[in-house]
CSV table of C-alpha atoms in Angstrom, one decimal:
chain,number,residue,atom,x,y,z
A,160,UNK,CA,282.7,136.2,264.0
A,161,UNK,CA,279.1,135.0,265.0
A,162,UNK,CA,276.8,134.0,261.9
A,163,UNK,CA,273.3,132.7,262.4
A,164,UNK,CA,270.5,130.7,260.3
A,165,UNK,CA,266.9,132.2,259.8
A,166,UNK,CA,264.6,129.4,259.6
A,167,UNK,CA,267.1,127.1,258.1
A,168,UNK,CA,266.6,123.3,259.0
A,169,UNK,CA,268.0,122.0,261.7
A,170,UNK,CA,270.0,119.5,259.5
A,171,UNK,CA,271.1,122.5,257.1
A,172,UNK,CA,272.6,124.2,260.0
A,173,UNK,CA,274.7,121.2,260.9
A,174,UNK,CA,275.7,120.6,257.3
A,175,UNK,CA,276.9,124.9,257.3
A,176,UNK,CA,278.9,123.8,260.7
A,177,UNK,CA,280.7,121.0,259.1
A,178,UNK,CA,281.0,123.6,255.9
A,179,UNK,CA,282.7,126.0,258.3
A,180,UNK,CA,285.0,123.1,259.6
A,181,UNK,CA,285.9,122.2,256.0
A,182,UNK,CA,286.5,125.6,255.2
A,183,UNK,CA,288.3,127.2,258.2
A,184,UNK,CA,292.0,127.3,256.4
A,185,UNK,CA,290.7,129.3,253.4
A,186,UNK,CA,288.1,131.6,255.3
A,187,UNK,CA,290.1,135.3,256.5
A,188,UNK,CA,288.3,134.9,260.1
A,189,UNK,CA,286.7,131.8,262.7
A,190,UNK,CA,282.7,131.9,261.7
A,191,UNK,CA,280.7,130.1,264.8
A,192,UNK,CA,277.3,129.6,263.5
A,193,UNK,CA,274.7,130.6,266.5
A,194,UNK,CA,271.1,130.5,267.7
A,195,UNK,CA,270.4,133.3,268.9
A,196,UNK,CA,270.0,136.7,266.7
A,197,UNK,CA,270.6,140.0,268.0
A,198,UNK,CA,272.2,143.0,267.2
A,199,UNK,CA,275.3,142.1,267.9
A,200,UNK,CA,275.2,139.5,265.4
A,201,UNK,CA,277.6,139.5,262.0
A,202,UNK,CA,275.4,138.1,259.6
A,203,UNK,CA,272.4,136.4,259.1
A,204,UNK,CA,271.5,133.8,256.8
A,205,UNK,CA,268.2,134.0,255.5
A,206,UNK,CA,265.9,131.2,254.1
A,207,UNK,CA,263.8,132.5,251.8
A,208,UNK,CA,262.5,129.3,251.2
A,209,UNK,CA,260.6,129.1,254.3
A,210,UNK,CA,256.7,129.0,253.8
A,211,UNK,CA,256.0,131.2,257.1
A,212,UNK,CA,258.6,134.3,256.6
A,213,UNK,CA,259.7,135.7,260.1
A,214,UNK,CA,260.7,139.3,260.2
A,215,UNK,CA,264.2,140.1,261.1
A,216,UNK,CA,265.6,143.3,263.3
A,217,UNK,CA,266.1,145.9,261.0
A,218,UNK,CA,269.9,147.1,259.9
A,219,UNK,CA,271.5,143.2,260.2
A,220,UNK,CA,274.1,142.3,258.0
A,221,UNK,CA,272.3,139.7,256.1
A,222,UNK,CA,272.2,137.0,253.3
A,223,UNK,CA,269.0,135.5,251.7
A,224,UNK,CA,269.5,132.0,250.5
A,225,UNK,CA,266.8,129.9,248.4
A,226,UNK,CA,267.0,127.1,246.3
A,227,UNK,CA,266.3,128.8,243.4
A,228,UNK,CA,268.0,131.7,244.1
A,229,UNK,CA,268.4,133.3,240.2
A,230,UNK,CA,264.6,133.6,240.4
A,231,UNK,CA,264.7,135.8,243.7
A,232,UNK,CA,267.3,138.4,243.2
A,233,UNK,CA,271.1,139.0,242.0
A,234,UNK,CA,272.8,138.6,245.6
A,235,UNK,CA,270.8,135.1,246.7
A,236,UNK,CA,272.7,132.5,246.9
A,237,UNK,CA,271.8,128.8,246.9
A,238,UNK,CA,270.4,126.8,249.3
A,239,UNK,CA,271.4,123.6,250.5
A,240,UNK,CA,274.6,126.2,250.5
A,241,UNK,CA,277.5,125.9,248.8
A,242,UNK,CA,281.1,125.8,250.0
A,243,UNK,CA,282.3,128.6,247.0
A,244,UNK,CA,279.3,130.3,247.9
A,245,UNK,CA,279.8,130.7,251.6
A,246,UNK,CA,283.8,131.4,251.5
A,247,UNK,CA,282.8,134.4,249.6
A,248,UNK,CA,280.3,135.7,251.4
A,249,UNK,CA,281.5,135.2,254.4
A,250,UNK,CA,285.1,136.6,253.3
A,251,UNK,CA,283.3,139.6,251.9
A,252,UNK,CA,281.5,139.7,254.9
A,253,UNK,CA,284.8,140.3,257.0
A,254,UNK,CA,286.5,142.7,254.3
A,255,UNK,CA,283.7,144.9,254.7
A,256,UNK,CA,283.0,145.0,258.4
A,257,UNK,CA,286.1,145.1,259.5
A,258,UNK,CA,287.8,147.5,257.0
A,259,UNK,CA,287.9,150.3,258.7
A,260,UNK,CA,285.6,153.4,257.2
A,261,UNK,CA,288.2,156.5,256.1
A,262,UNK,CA,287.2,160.2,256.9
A,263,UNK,CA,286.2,161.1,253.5
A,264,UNK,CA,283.4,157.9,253.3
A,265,UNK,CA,282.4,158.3,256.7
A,266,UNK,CA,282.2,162.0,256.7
A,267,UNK,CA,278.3,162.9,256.7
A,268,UNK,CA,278.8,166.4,254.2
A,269,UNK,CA,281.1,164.6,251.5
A,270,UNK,CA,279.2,164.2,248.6
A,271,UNK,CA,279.7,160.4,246.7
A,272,UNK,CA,279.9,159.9,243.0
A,273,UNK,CA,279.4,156.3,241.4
A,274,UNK,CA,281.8,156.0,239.1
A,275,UNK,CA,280.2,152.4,238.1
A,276,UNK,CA,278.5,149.5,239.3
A,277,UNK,CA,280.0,146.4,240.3
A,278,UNK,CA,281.0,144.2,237.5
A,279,UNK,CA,278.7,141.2,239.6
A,280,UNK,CA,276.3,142.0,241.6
A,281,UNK,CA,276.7,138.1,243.3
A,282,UNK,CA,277.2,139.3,247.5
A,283,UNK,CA,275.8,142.6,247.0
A,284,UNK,CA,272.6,142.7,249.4
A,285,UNK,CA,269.3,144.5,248.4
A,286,UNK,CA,270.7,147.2,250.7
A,287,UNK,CA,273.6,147.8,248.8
A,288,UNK,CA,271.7,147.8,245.4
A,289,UNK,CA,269.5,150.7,246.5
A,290,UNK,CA,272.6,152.8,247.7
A,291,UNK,CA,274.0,151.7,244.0
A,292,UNK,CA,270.7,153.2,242.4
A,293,UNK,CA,270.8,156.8,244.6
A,294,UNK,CA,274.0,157.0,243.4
A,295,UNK,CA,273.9,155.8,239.9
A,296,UNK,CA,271.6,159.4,238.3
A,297,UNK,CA,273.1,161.9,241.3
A,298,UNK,CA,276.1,162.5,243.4
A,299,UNK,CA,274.8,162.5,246.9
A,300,UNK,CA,275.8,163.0,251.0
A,301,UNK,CA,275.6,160.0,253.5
A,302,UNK,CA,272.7,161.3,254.8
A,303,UNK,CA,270.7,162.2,251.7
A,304,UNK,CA,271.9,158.1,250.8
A,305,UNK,CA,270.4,157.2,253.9
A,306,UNK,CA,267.5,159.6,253.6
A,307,UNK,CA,266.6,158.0,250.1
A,308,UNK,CA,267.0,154.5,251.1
A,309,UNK,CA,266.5,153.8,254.4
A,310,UNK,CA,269.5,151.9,255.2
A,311,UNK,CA,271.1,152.5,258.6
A,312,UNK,CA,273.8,155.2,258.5
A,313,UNK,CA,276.6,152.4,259.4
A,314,UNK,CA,275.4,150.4,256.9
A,315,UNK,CA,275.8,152.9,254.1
A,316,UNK,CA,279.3,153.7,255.3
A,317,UNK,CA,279.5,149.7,254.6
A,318,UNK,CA,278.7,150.0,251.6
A,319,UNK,CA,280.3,153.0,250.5
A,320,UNK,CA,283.7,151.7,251.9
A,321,UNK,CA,283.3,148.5,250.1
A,322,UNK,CA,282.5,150.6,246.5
A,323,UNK,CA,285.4,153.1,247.5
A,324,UNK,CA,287.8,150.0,247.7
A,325,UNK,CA,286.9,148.7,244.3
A,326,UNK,CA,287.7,151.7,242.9
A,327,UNK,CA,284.1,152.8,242.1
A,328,UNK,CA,283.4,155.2,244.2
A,329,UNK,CA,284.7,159.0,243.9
A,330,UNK,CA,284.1,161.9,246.2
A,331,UNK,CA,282.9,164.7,243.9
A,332,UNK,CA,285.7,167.3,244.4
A,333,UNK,CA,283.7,170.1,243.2
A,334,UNK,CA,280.3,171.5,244.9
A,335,UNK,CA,278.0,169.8,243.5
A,336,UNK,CA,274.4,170.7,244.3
A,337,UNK,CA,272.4,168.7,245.3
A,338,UNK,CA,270.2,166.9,242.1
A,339,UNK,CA,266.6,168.2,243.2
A,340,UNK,CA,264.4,165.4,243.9
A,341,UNK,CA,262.0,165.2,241.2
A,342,UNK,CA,258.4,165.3,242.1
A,343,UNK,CA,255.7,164.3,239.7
A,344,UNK,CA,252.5,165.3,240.4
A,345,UNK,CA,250.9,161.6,240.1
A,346,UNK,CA,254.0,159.5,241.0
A,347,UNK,CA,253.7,157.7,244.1
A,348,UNK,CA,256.8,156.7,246.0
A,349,UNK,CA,257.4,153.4,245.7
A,350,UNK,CA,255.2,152.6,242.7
A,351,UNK,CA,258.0,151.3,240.7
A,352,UNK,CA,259.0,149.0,242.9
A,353,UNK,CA,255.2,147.6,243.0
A,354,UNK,CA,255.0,147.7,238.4
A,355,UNK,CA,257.8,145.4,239.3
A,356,UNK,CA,256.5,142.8,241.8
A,357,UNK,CA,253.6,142.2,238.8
A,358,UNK,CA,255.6,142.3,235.9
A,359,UNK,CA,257.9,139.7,238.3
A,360,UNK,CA,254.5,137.7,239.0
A,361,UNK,CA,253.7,138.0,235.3
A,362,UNK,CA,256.8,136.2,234.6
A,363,UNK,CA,256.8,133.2,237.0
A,364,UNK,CA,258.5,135.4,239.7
A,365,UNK,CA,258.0,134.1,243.5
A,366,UNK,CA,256.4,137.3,245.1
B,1402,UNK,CA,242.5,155.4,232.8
B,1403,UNK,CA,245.5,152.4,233.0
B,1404,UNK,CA,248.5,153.6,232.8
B,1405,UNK,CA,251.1,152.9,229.8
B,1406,UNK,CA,254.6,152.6,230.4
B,1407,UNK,CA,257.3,152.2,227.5
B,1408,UNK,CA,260.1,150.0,227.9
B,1409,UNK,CA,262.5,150.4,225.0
B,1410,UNK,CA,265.6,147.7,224.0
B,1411,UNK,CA,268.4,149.0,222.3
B,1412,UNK,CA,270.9,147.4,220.5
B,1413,UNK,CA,273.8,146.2,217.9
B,1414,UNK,CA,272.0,143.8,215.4
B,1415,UNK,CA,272.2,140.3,216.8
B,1416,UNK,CA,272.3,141.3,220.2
B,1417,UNK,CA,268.6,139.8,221.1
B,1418,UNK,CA,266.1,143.2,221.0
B,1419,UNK,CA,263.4,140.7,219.0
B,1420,UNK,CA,264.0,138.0,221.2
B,1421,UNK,CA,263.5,140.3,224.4
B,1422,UNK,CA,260.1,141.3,222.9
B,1423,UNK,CA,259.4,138.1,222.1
B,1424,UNK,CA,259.7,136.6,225.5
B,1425,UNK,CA,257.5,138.9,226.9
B,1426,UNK,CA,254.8,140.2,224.5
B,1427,UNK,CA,251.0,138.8,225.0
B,1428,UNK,CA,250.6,139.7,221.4
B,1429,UNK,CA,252.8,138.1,218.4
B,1430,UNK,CA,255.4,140.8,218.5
B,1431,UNK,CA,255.5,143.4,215.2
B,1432,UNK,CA,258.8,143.5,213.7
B,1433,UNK,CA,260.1,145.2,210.8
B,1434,UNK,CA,262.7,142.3,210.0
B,1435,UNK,CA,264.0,142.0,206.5
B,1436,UNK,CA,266.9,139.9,205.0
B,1437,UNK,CA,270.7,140.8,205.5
B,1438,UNK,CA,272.4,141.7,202.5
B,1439,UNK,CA,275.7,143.2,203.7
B,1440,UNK,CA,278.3,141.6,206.0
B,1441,UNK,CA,275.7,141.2,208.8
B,1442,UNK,CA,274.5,138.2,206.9
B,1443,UNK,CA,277.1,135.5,207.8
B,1444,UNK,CA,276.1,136.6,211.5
B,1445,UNK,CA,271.9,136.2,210.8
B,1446,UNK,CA,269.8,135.9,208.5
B,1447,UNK,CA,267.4,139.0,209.0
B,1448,UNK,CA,267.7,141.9,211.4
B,1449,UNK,CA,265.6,144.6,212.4
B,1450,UNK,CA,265.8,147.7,210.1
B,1451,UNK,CA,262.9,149.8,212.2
B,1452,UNK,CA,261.0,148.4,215.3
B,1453,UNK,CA,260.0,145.8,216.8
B,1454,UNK,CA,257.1,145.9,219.4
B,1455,UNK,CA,254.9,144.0,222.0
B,1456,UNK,CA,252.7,144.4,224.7
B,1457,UNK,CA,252.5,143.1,228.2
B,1458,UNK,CA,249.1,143.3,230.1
B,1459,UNK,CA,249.3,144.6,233.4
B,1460,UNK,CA,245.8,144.1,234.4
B,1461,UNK,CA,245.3,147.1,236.9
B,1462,UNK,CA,248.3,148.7,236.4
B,1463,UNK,CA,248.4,149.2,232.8
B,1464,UNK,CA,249.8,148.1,229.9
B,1465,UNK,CA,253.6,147.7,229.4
B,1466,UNK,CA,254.6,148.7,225.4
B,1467,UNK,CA,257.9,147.0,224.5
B,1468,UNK,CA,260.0,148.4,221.7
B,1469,UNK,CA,263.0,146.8,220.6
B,1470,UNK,CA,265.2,149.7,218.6
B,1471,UNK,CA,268.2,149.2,216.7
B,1472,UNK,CA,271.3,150.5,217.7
B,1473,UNK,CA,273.0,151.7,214.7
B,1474,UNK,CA,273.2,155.9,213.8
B,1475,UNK,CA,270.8,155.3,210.7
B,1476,UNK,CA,268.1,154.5,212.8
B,1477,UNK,CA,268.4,157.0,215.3
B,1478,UNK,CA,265.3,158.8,214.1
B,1479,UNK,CA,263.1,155.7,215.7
B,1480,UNK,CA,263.6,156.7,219.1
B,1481,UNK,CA,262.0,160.0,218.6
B,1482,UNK,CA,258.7,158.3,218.0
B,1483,UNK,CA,258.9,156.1,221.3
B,1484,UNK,CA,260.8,158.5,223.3
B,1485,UNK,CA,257.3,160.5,225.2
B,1486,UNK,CA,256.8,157.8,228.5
B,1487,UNK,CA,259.7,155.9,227.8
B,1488,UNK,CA,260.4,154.8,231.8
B,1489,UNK,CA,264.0,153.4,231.1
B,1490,UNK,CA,266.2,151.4,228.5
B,1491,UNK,CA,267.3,148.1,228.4
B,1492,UNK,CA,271.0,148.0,226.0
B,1493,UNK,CA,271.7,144.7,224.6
B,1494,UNK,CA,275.3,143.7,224.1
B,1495,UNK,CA,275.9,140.6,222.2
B,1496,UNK,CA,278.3,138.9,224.6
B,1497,UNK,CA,279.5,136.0,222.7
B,1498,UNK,CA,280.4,137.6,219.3
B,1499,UNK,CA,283.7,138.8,218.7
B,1500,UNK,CA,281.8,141.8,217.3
B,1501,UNK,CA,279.6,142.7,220.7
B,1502,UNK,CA,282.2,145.4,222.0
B,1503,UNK,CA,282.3,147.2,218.6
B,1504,UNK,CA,278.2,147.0,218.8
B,1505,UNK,CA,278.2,148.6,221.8
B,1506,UNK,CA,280.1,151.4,221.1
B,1507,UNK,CA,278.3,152.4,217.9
B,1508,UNK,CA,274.6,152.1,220.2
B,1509,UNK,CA,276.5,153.9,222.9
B,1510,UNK,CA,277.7,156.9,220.6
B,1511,UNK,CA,274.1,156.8,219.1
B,1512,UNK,CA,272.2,157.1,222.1
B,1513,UNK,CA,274.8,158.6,224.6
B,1514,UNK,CA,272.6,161.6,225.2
B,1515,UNK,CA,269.3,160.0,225.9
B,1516,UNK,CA,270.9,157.2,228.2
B,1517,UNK,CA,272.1,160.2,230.7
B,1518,UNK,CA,268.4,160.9,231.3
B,1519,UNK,CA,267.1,158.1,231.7
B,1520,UNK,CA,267.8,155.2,233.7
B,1521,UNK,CA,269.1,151.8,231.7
B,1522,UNK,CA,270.3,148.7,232.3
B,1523,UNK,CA,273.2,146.9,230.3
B,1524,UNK,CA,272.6,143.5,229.5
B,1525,UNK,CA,275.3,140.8,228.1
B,1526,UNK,CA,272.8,138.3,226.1
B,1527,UNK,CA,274.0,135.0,224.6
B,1528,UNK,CA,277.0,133.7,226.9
B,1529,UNK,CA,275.8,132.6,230.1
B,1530,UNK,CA,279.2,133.7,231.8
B,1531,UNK,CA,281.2,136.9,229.9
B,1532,UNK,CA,284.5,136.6,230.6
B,1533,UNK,CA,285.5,139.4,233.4
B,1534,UNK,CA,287.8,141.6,230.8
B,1535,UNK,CA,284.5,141.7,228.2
B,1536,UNK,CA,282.4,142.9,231.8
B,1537,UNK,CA,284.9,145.3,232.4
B,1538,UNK,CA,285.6,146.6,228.7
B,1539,UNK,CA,281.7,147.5,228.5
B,1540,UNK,CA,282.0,149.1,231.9
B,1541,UNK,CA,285.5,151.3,230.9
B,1542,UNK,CA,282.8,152.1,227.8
B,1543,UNK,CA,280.0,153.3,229.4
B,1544,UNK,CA,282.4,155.7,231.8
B,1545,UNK,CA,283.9,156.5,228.8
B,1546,UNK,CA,280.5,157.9,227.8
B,1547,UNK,CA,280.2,159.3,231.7
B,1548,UNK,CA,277.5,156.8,232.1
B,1549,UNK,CA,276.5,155.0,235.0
B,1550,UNK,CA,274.4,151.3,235.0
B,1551,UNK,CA,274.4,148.0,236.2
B,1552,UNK,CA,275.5,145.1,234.3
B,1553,UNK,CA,273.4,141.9,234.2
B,1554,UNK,CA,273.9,138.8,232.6
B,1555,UNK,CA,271.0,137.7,231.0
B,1556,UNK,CA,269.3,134.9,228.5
B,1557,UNK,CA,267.1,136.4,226.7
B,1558,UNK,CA,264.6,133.8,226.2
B,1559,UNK,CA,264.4,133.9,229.6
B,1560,UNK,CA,261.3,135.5,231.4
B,1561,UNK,CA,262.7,135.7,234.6
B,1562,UNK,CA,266.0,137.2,233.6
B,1563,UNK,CA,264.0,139.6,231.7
B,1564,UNK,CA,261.9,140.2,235.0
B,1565,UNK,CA,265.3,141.2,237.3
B,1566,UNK,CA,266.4,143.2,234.5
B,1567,UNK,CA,262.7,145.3,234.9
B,1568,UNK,CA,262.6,145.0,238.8
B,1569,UNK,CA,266.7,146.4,238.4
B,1570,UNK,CA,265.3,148.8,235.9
B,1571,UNK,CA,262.3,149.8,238.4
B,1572,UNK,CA,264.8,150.1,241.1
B,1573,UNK,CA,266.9,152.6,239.5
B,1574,UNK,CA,263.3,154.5,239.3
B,1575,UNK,CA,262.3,154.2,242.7
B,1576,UNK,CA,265.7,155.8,243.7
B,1577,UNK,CA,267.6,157.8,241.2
B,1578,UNK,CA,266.4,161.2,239.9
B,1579,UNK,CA,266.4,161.6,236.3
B,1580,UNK,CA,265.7,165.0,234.2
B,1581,UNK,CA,262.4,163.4,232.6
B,1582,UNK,CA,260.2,165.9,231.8
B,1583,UNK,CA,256.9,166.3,233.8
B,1584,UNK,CA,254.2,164.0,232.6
B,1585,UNK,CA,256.7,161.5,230.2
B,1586,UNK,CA,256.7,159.2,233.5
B,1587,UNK,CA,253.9,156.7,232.9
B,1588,UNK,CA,252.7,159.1,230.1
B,1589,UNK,CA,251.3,158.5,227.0
């Protein structure tokens, strides 16, 4: 598995190598960490840290890291990383890629019910969090997920095999129609999300 | 006009509505507190018998009105008055009294109705790690309710946990569809 370093520090990426070394009996498949980042790549670790942020390809499997990550969002972890911090992710990492999607998550016209959220939200990406609120007021297809969230179709099925395998996903057995999309005449997509950045600055929130 | 949005914190007494509002007010919060006579009193010394409320400046983008609700039946009345604009919930679980679980059932039963339209957030205040079997007893209660919500851990006190419980809060917004009537959304 090939795992890279956005804008890390030379010296942080030798101290994840040596990590890795430490770790390689406990960790479900070999991470090399690499320089380059393409598509190809299996996850990304991202310093958020970094005073110039660098946009990534869109649709990589990644990780934002910052050393205060409580103050960024649920599924940061620290930075300088940790060892506990790392086998997980990096475990997760596998048991999610590698698992292999079944027909009914994978199958574009099932509809997916949340039966509930993940009991820590530790490891889940911001991805992941807006498949969990689509699905948290409506039952909804793969591509009305990926139509409401913009998160690459494989991606979703990710994410929806990884829910389905904790036992919180449910494929709604009965036709369920799909919830209408709510329009209010004022509301402007997206709005929400900006009410939060302030209240977030408000409250000593990095941007 | 700025727009007002209504953020409203429910919960078992003792489970840290007045210290939500607290944290984030810009005005010295309103509360209706009163001494404890009955067995809540070897818990605290007052709780809140009808609302608590604070305000939050948005500069440009309004004003945020915080109501802190209790969660027992008796006082089920209250949320009729905040209800119009109310853009989500925050429920409050006490999560290091033995008697959190049995709170959040009676604020669950009392509010059951109101938390299936709108989007909420459940929030375990006062231990800084719940042991996994009290996470997943509140979540076995919630789909016991058939209701749906993420589950944060939170300090109170704390202004930034308070801020990822309203950017989780204004996620659920940006994405889910809930049955709010036309106009209650950043309304009045």
């Amino acid at each position: 598995m090939r795992l890279a370093c956005h804008q890390f520090l030379a010296t942080d990426v030798e101290a994840l190598r040596s990590l890795l070394r430490l770790l390689e009996s406990y960790l479900r498949n070999r991470w090399e960490v690499v320089e380059r980042i393409d598509r190809d790549i299996d996850l990304v670790l991202v310093n958020l840290d970094h005073p110039a942020p660098a946009p990534l390809p869109d649709g990589l499997n990644r990780i934002d890291c910052a050393a205060r990550p409580r103050l960024r969002h649920r599924a940061c972890i620290h930075r300088p990383l940790r060892a506990s911090e790392i086998l997980t992710v990096l475990n997760d990492a596998v048991s999610a890629e590698a698992r292999p999607v079944c027909a009914a998550v994978s199958a574009p016209t099932g509809r997916h019910r949340l039966a509930a959220w993940p009991l820590q939200l530790d490891g889940w990406h911001d991805d992941a969090l807006r498949i969990l609120a689509t699905l948290t007021s409506r039952a909804a297809t793969q591509a009305e997920i990926v139509a409401a969230t913009g998160v690459a179709p494989a991606r979703v099925d990710v994410v929806l095999s990884r829910l389905r395998d904790q036992g919180l996903l449910e494929l709604a057995t009965q036709r369920v129609p799909p919830a209408p999309r709510i329009v209010h005449g004022n509301v402007v997509p997206g709005r929400w999300r900006a009410l939060a950045t302030r209240v977030g600055r408000l409250l000593g929130l990095p941007a | 006009m700025n727009a007002c949005h209504k953020l409203v914190f429910i919960g078992e007494p003792g489970a840290g509505k007045t210290t939500c509002i607290a944290a984030l007010s810009d005005i010295a919060p309103v509360t209706t507190d009163v001494g404890c006579t009955d067995d809540l009193a070897r818990r605290k010394a007052s709780t809140t018998v009808a609302l608590d409320y604070g305000e939050m400046d948005l500069g440009e983008q309004g004003m945020l009105r915080l109501y802190g609700l209790p969660g027992q039946e008796r006082f089920r009345f209250m949320f009729d008055v905040v209800r119009d604009g109310a853009m989500g919930l925050v429920v409050l679980v006490d999560a290091a009294s033995a008697q959190g679980l049995d709170g959040l059932a009676g604020t669950l039963a009392t509010y059951a109705d109101e938390l299936r339209q709108r989007p909420f957030v459940l929030c375990l205040n006062k231990h800084p790690d719940p042991p996994m079997a009290f996470r997943e007893r509140c979540m076995a209660m919630l789909r016991d309710q058939g209701l749906v919500a993420p589950l944060l851990v939170i300090d109170a006190r704390s202004r930034s946990d308070l801020a990822q419980v309203f950017r989780m809060l204004c996620l659920l917004l940006d994405h889910g569809d809930y049955p709010v009537l036309d106009g209650e959304r950043g309304g009045a």
